[in-house]
Short mmCIF file of C-alpha atoms in Angstrom, two decimals:
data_model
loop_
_atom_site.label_atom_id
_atom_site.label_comp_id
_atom_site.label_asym_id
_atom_site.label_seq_id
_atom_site.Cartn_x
_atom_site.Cartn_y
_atom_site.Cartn_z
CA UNK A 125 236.40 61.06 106.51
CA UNK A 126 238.37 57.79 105.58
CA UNK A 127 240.22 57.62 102.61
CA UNK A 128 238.53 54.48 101.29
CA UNK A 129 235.59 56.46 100.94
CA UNK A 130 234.74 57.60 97.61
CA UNK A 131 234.01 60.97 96.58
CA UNK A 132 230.64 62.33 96.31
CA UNK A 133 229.33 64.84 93.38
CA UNK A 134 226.16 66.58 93.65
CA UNK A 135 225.37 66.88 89.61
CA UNK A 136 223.00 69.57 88.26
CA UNK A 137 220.42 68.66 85.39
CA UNK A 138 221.89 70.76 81.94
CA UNK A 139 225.72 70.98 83.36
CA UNK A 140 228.35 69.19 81.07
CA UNK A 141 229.56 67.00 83.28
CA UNK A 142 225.98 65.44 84.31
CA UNK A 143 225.25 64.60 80.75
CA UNK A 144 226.39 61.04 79.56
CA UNK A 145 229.82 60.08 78.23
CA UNK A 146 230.63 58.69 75.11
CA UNK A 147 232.32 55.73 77.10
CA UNK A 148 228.90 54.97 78.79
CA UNK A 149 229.57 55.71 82.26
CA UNK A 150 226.50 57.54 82.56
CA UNK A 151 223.42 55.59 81.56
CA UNK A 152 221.18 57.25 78.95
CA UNK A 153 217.56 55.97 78.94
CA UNK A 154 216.35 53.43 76.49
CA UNK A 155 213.85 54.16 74.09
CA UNK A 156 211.51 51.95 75.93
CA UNK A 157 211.38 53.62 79.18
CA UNK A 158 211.40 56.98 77.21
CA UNK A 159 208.15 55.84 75.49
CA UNK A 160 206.75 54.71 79.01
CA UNK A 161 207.59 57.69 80.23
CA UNK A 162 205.72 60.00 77.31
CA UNK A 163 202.68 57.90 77.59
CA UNK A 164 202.20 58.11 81.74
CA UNK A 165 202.95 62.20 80.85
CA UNK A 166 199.96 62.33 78.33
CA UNK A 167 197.86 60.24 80.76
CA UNK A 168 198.91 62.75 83.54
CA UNK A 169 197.44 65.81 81.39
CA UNK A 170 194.70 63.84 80.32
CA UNK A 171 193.46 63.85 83.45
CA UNK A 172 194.54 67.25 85.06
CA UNK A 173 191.98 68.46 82.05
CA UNK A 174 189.33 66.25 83.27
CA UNK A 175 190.08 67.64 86.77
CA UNK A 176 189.73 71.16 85.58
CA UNK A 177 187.29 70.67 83.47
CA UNK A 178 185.12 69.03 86.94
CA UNK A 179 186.08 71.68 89.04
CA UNK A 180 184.60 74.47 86.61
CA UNK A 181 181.50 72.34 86.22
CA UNK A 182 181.42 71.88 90.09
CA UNK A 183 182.30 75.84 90.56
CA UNK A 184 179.35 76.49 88.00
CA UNK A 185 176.67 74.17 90.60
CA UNK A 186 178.04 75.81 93.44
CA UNK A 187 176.78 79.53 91.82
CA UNK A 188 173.01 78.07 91.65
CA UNK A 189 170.84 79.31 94.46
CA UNK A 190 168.81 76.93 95.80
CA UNK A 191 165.56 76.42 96.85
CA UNK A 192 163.91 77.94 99.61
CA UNK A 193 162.99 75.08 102.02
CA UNK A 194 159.20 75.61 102.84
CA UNK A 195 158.34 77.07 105.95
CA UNK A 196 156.68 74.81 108.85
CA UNK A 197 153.10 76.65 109.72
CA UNK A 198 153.33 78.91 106.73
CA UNK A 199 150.47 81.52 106.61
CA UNK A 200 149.97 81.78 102.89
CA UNK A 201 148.02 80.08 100.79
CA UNK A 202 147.98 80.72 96.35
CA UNK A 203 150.41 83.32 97.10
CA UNK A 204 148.22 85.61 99.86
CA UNK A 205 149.15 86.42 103.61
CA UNK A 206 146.08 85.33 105.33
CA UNK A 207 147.23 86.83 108.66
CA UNK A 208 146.34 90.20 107.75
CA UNK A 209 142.77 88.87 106.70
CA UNK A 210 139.74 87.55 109.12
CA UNK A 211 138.68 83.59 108.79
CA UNK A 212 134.91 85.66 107.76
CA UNK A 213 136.88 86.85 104.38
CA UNK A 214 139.09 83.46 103.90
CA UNK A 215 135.38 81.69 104.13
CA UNK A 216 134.20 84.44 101.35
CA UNK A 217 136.89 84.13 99.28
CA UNK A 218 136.10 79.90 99.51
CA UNK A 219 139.65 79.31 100.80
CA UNK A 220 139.27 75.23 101.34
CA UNK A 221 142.46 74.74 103.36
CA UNK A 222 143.37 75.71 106.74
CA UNK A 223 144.68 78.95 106.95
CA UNK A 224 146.27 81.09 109.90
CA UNK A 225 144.40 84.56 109.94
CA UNK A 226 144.32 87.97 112.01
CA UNK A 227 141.21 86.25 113.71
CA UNK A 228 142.89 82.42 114.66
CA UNK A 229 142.99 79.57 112.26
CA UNK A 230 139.74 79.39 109.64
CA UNK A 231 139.20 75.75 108.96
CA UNK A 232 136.75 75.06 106.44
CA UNK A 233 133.35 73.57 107.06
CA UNK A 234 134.16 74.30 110.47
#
């Protein structure tokens, strides 16, 4: 290390000799930038709240089962099973859709 080179002090936020002078050697923030700095901090929780208060709402959606996609070629029609039925009972009961039963597929006027 050259002699020429100054000295460098590794200071530690809260020890004495980090803190500012009464000769001003160490600069002690104006009240401005203090202010900026308070109002970018508030701004900074404002939103962390709003983040948290997303990620419950989003955690809340996320607990909502959803819908049971219809099945293609379903076999039930008003809530009955018509597979376990004959197409001569779905055309009793006056089923007028197409149904799948034990029998084939009853289509109606058919």
């Amino acid at each position: 290390m050259s002699e020429s080179a100054p000295e460098l002090v590794v200071q530690v936020p809260g020890d004495p000799a980090a803190t500012p002078s009464a000769d001003g050697s160490a600069a002690a923030p104006d009240d401005a930038s203090a202010a900026r700095i308070a109002e970018l901090e508030a701004v900074v929780a404002q939103q962390n709240a709003m983040i948290s208060q997303l990620s419950a709402q989003a955690a809340a959606v996320a607990t909502v089962p959803a819908a049971a996609a219809p099945v293609i070629g379903e076999r039930r029609f008003i809530g009955e099973d018509w597979s376990t039925k004959t197409a001569a009972e779905a055309k009793a009961m006056g089923v007028d859709r197409t149904v799948l039963c034990s029998d084939g597929y009853y289509v109606p006027g058919g």
